[in-house]
XYZ file of C-alpha atoms in Angstrom:
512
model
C 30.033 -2.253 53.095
C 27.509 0.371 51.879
C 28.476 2.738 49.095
C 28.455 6.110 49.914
C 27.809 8.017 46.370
C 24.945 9.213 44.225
C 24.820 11.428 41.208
C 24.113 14.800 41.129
C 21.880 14.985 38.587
C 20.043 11.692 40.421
C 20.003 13.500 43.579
C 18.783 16.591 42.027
C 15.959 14.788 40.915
C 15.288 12.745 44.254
C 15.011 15.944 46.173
C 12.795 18.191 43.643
C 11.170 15.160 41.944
C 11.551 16.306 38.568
C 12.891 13.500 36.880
C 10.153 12.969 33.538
C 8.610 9.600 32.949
C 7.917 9.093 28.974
C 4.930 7.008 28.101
C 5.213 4.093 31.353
C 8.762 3.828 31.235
C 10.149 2.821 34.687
C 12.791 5.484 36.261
C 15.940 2.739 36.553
C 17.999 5.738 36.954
C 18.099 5.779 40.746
C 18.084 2.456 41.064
C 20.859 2.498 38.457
C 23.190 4.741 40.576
C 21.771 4.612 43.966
C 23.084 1.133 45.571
C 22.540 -0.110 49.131
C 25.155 -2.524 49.120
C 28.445 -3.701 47.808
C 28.094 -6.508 45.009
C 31.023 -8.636 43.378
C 31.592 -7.908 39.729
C 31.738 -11.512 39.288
C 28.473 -12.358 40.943
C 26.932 -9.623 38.760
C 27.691 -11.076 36.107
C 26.797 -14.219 36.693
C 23.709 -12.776 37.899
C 23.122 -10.947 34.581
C 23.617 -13.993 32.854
C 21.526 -15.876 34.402
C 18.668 -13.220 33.522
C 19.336 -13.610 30.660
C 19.160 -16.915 30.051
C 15.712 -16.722 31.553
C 14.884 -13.657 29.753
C 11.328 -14.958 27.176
C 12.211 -14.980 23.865
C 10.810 -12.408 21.499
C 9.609 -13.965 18.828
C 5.529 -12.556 17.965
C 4.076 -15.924 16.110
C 1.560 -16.759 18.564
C -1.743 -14.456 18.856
C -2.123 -12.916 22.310
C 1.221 -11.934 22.836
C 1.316 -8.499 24.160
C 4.269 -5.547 24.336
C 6.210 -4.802 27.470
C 7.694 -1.681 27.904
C 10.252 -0.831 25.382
C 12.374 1.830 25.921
C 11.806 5.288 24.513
C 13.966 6.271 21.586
C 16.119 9.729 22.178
C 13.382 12.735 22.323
C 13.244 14.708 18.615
C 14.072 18.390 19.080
C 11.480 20.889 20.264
C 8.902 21.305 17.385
C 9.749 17.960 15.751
C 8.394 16.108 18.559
C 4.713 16.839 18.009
C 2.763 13.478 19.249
C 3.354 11.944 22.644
C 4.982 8.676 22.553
C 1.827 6.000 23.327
C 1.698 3.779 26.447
C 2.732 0.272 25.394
C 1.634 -1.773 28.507
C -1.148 -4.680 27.195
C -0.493 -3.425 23.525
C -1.736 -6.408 21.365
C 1.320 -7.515 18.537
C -0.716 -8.410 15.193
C 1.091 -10.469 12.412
C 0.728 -9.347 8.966
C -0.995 -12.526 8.464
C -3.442 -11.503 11.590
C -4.575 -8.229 10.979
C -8.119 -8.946 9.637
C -10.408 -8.752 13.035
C -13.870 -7.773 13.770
C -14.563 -4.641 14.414
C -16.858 -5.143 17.188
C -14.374 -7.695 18.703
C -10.975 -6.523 17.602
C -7.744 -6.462 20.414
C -7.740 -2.628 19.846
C -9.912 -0.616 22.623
C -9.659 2.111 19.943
C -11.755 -0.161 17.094
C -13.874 -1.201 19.491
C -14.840 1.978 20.870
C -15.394 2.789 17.752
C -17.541 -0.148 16.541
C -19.689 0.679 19.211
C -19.813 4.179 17.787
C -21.073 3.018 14.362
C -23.842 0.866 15.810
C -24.935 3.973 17.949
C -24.818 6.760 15.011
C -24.999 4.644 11.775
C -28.188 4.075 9.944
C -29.060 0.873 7.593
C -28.385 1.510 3.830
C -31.640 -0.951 2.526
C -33.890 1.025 1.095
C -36.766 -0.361 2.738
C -35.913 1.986 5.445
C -37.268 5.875 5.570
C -34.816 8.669 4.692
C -33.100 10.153 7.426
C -31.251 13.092 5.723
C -30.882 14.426 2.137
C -28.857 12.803 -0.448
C -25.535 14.568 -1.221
C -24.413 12.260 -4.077
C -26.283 10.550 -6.862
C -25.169 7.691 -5.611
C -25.819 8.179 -2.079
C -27.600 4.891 -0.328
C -30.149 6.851 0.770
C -31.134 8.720 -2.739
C -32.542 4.833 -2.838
C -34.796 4.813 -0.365
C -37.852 6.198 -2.078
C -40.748 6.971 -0.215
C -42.955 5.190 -2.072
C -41.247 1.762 -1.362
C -39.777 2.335 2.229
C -41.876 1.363 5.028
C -39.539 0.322 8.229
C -38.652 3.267 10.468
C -34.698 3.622 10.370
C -32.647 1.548 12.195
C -28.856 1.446 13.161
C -26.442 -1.044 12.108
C -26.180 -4.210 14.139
C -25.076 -7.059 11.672
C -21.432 -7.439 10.536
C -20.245 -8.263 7.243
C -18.571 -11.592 7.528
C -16.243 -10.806 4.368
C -15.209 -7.061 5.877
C -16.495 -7.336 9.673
C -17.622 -3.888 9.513
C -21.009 -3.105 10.529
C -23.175 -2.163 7.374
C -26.854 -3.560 8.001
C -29.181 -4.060 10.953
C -29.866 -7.535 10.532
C -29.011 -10.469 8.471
C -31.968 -10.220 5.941
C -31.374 -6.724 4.831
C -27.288 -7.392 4.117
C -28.149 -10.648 2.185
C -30.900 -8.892 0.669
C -28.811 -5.923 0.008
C -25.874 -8.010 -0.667
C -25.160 -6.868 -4.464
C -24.907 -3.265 -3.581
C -22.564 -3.874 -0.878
C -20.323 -5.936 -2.931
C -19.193 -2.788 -4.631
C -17.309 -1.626 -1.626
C -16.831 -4.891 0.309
C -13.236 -5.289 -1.119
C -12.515 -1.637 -0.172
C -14.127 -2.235 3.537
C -12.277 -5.148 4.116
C -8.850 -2.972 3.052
C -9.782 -0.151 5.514
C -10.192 -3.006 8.161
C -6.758 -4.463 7.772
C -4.735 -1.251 7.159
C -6.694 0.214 10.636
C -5.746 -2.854 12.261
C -1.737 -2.609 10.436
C -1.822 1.184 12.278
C -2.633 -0.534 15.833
C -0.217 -3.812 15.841
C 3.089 -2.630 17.236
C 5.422 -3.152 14.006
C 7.935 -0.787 13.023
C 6.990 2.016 10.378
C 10.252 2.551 8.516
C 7.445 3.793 5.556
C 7.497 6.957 8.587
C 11.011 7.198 8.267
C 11.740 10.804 5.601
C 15.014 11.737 4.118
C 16.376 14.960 4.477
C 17.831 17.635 2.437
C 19.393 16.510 -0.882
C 21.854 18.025 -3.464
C 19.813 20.500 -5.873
C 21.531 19.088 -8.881
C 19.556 16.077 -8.034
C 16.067 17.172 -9.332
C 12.556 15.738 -7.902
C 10.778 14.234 -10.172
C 6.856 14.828 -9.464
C 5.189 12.790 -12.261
C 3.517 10.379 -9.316
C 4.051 8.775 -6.088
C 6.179 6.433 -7.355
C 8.727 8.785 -8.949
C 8.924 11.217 -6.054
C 9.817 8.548 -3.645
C 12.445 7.488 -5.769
C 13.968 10.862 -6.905
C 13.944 11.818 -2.980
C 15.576 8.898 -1.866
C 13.009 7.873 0.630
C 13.606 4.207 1.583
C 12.167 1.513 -0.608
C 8.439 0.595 -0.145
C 7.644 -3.266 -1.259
C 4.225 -3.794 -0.040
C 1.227 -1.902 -0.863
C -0.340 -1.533 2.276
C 2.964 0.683 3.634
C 2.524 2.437 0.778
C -0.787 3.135 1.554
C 0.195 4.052 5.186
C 3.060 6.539 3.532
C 0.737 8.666 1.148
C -1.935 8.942 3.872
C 0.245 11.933 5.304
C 2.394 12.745 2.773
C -0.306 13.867 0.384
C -0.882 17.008 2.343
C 2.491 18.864 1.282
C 3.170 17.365 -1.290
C -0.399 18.129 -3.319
C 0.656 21.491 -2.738
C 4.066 21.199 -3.966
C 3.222 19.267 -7.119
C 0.959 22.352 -8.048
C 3.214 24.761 -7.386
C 6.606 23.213 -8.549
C 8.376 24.078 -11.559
C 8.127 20.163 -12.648
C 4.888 20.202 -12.252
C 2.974 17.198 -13.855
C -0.145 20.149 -14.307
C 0.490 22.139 -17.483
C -1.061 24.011 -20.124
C -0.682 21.434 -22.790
C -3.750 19.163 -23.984
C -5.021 17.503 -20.950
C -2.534 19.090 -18.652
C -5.235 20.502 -16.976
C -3.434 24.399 -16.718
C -5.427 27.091 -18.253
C -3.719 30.367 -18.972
C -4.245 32.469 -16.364
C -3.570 29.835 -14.214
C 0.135 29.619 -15.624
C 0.254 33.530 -15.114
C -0.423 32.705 -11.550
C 1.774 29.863 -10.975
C 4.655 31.560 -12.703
C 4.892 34.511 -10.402
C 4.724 32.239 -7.566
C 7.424 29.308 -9.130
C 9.514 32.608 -9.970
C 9.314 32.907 -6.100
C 10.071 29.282 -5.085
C 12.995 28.525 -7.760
C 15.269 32.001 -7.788
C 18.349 32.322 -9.046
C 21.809 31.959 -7.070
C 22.565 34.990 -6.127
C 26.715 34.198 -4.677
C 25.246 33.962 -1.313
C 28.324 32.769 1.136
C 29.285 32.590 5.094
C 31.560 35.449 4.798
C 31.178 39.236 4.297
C 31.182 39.208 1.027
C 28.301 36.895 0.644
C 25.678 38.977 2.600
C 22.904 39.113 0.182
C 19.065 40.190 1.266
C 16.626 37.804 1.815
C 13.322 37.441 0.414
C 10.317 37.107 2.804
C 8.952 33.983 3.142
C 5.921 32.006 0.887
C 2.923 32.430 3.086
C 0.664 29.454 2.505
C -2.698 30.121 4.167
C -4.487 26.334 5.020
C -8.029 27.603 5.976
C -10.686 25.090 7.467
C -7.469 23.281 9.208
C -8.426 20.024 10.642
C -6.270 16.724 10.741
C -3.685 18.393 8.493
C -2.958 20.834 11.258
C -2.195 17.995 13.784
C 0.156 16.104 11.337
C 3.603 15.766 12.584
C 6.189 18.184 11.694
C 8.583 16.089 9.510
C 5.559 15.629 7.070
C 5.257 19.280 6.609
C 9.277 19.645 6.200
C 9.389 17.321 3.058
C 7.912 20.512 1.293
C 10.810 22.723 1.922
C 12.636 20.037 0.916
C 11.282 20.049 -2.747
C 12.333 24.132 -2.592
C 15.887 23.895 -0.865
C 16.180 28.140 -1.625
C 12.884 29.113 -0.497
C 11.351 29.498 3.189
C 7.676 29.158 3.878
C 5.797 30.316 6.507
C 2.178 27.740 6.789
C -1.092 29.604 8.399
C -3.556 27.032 9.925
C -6.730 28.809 10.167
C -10.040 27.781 11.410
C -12.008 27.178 14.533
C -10.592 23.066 14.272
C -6.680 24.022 13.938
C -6.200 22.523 17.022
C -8.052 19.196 16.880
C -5.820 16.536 18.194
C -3.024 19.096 19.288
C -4.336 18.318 23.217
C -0.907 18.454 24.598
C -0.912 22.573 23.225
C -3.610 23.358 25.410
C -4.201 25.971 26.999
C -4.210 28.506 24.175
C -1.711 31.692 24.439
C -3.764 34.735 26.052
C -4.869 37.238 23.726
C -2.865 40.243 24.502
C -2.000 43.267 22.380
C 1.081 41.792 20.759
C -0.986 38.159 20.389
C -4.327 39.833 19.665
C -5.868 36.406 18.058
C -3.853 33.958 20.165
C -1.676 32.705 17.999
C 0.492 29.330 17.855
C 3.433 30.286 16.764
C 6.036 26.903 16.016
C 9.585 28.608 14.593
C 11.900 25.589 15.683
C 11.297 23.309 13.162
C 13.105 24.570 10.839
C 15.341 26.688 9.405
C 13.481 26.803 5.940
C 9.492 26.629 7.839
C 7.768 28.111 10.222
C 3.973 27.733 11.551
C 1.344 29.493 12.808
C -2.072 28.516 14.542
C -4.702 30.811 14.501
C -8.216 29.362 15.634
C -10.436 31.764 14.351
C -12.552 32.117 11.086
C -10.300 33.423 8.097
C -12.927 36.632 7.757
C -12.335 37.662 11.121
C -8.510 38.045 10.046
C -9.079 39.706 7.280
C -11.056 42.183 8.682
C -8.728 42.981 11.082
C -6.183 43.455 8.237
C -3.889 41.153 9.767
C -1.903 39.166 6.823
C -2.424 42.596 4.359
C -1.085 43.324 2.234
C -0.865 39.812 -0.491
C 1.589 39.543 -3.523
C 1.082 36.991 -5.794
C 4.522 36.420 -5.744
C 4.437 35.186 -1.968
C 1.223 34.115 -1.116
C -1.182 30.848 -1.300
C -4.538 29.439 -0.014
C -4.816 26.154 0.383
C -8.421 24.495 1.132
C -8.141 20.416 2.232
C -11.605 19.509 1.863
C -13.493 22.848 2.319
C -17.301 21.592 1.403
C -17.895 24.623 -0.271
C -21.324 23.551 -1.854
C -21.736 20.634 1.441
C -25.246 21.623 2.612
C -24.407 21.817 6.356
C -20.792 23.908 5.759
C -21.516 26.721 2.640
C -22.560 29.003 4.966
C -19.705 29.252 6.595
C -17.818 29.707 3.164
C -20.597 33.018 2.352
C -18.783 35.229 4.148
C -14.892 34.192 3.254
C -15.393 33.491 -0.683
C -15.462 37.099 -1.501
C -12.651 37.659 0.410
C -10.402 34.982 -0.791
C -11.164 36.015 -4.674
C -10.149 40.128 -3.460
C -6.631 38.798 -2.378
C -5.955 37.963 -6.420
C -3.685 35.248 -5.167
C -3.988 30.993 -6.275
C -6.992 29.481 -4.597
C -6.387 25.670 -5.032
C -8.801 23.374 -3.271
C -9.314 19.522 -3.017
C -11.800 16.966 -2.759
C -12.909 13.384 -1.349
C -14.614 12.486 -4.962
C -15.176 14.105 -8.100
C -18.698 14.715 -7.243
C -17.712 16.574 -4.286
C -15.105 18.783 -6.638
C -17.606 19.381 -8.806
C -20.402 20.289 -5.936
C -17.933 22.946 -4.691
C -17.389 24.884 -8.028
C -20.955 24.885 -9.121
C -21.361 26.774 -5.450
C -18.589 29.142 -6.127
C -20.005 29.695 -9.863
C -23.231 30.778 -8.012
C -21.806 32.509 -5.523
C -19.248 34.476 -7.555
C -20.211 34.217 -11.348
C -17.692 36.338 -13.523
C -15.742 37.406 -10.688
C -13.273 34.514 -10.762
C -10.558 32.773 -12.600
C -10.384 29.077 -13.191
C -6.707 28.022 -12.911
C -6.648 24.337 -13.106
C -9.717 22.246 -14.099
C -10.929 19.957 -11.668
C -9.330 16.346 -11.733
C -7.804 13.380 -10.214
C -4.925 14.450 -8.176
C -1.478 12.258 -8.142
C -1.018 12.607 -5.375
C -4.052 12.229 -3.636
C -3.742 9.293 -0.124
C -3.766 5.634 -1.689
C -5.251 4.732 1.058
C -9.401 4.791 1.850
C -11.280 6.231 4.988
C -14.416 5.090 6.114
C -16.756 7.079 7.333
C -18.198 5.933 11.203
C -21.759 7.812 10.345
C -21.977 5.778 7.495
C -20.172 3.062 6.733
C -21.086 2.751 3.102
C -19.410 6.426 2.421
C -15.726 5.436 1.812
C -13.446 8.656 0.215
C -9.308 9.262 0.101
C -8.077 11.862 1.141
C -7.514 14.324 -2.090
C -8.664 12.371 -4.327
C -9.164 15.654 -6.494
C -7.529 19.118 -7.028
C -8.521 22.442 -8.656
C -7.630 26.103 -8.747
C -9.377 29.482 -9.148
C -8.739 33.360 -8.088
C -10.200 36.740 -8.227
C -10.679 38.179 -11.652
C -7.680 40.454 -12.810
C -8.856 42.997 -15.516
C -5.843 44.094 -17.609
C -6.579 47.763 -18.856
C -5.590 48.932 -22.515
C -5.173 52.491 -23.750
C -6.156 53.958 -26.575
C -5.056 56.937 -28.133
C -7.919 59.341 -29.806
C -6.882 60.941 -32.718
């Protein structure tokens, strides 16, 4: 006897063959509804139990094992849902007693692609080799390779470190010979490897898991990472390596928030770090973020006006702009009254946003092409723009700033970086007309300090220092390596500072 029914919403989708396929998911739905013939209940369910008696079991303590399909969780609303779920087919499941691999033979493709990358690009650090670019640090490898003592041409990286199975030399002679200056980051290498690896093996990230919005009474405490996550109720964090994976995003908003909070560990007292005008600054802004309550209520009676939202400009976006949405959200949750509104600008805004492509057309209501995300939200809303910050202003297109509502934020600009000041020439005067906060980071101290000696040249007596540079935090616990050269290791802001446009305050005097 053949059943005579389908779905609609099945046979809706068999007919215009719309139904969506998430990540390799198979489409059981048809199957699920759509039956040929008529089936006891009792022999389906001996049938089922019989499956699943043969069903494998899913214990992971054998290396090899790899993950089948799971099924996808429930979509995240529109907005939220900013990365595609990945394909799990062939996935390898890594212990965390079996996460330290070689790079060049590691079960990721993704390592391994990029192992080969290294030993493509990367140069040796021994300083028997020539020079093949300009030191940027003093304690650059290749500030060591003096001319008078280097006589090999350069060569790439070949030879793996058996202690952090990263390629650093190109042969075994040069990394025992070298061994004593690689020992200073060998520790750190071998970290890198293993939390890369921890990223790749298929466990569950409840570290990825954020809280929402909280009562106001209960006040965020931003002394350091440790005393955020507990004031915010984020779920406990045991091991040092998820904490590591946790700060690597949340750093972004919440270096910004720790600066401009009114808790702020960064204050005018000795070492606080806060200069005077820089609490002038902050003030008007924190005066912004933390108002009053005005009696605002559902009804009639509690219409009240709205402020407009804090405008935080990120210029020179890159991986910040590409972070997913519920990373960004934890800022509004520090300021439960206030609304932002965050600017990525910069011809990388869109790195790793693939699935955004193509851009909007530039039309006279778009005229720049903007990205413009207003779901996520009810307290934030973003905007794309991939275009150089001077072009904007220009074009007048964010005038007129108030102190009171406005922000630039600079991840990493390389303002004094050799190959990226010249892009900065033409923006710096720009930023320091607005009068607003400037607050920048950096990978090291050196690179902090690089940046402001550029901006002193630059823009001597025209500018304000805010907040001297320092250690931040809430700068990423956790180190990146760099694939051009793996002895440059850095954390993502590892330093903050401030600065703005001069304001001259006029006096009057009276002539007799």
């Amino acid at each position: 006897m053949s059943s005579g029914y389908t779905c609609l919403r099945c046979l809706k989708g068999s007919l215009t063959g719309s139904l969506s396929r998430k990540g390799s998911q198979k489409n059981t739905t048809l199957k699920r509804w759509i039956t040929t013939s008529y089936k006891p209940l009792t022999t389906s369910i001996r049938q089922s139990t019989e499956q699943l008696k043969r069903r494998p079991a899913s214990g992971l303590s054998y290396q090899g094992q790899y993950a089948k399909n799971e099924p996808v969780e429930i979509p995240t609303p529109g907005g939220l849902a900013s990365t595609p779920i990945p394909d799990l087919e062939g996935r390898p499941l890594l212990q965390p007693n079996n996460l330290f691999h070689s790079f060049s033979n590691s079960p990721s493709p993704e390592i391994r692609r990029r192992a080969a990358f290294m030993k493509q690009h990367a140069y040796c650090p021994h300083p028997s080799h020539h020079q093949t670019r300009l030191p940027s640090a003093p304690d650059d490898p290749e500030a060591r390779k003096v001319s008078g003592n280097a006589s090999l041409p350069p060569a790439h990286v070949k030879f793996e470190c058996p202690d952090c199975s990263i390629p650093v030399s190109c042969s075994e002679e040069h990394w025992a010979d070298d061994y004593e200056a690689h020992l200073e980051i060998c520790d750190t290498l071998r970290e890198i490897n293993e939390d890369d690896h921890d990223l790749r093996s298929g466990r569950f990230f409840p570290e990825f898991e954020y809280p929402g919005p909280q009562i106001e009474e209960a006040l965020v405490n931003m002394m350091n990472w440790d005393t955020y996550l507990y004031s915010r109720e984020f779920r406990a964090i045991n091991e040092a390596r998820s904490m590591r994976q946790a700060t690597r995003l949340l750093t972004y908003p919440i270096t910004i928030g720790s600066v401009l909070h009114e808790l702020s560990p960064y204050n005018i007292r000795r070492g606080g770090r806060l200069t005077t005008e820089g609490l002038k600054s902050l003030s008007a802004l924190r005066y912004t973020l933390h108002p009053p309550r005005s009696g605002a209520g559902l009804d009639i009676k509690g219409l009240r006006p709205n402020p407009p939202p804090v405008r935080i400009f990120i210029l020179g976006a890159r991986a910040e702009s590409s972070l997913p949405r519920e990373v960004w959200v934890q800022l509004s949750h520090i300021f439960p009254r206030a609304t932002f509104h965050l600017i990525f600008i910069g011809p990388e805004s869109m790195a790793n946003r693939d699935s955004e492509f193509p851009l909007p057309e530039r039309t006279p209501g778009n005229p720049f092409g903007a990205i413009v995300e207003d779901r996520i939200s009810h307290q934030i809303k973003i905007s794309t723009f991939v275009e150089y910050y001077h072009t904007l202003h220009t074009a007048g297109l964010f005038h007129p700033y108030d102190p009171y509502f406005d922000c630039f934020m600079l991840y990493h600009p390389g303002l004094g970086h050799p190959a990226s000041s010249h892009e900065w020439e033409e923006t710096l005067p720009q930023l320091l007309e607005t009068k607003v906060p400037i607050i920048c980071t950096g990978y090291t101290d050196w690179d902090m300090q690089r940046d402001r000696k550029w901006v002193d040249e630059k823009m001597r007596g025209e500018y304000d220092l805010l907040m001297e540079p320092g250690e931040n935090r809430f700068r990423s616990l956790r180190w990146d390596l760099n694939d051009l050269d793996p002895s440059d290791i850095s954390c993502g802001n590892w330093g903050v500072w401030a600065f703005r446009g001069k304001r001259y305050e006029t006096t009057r005097k009276d002539v007799e």
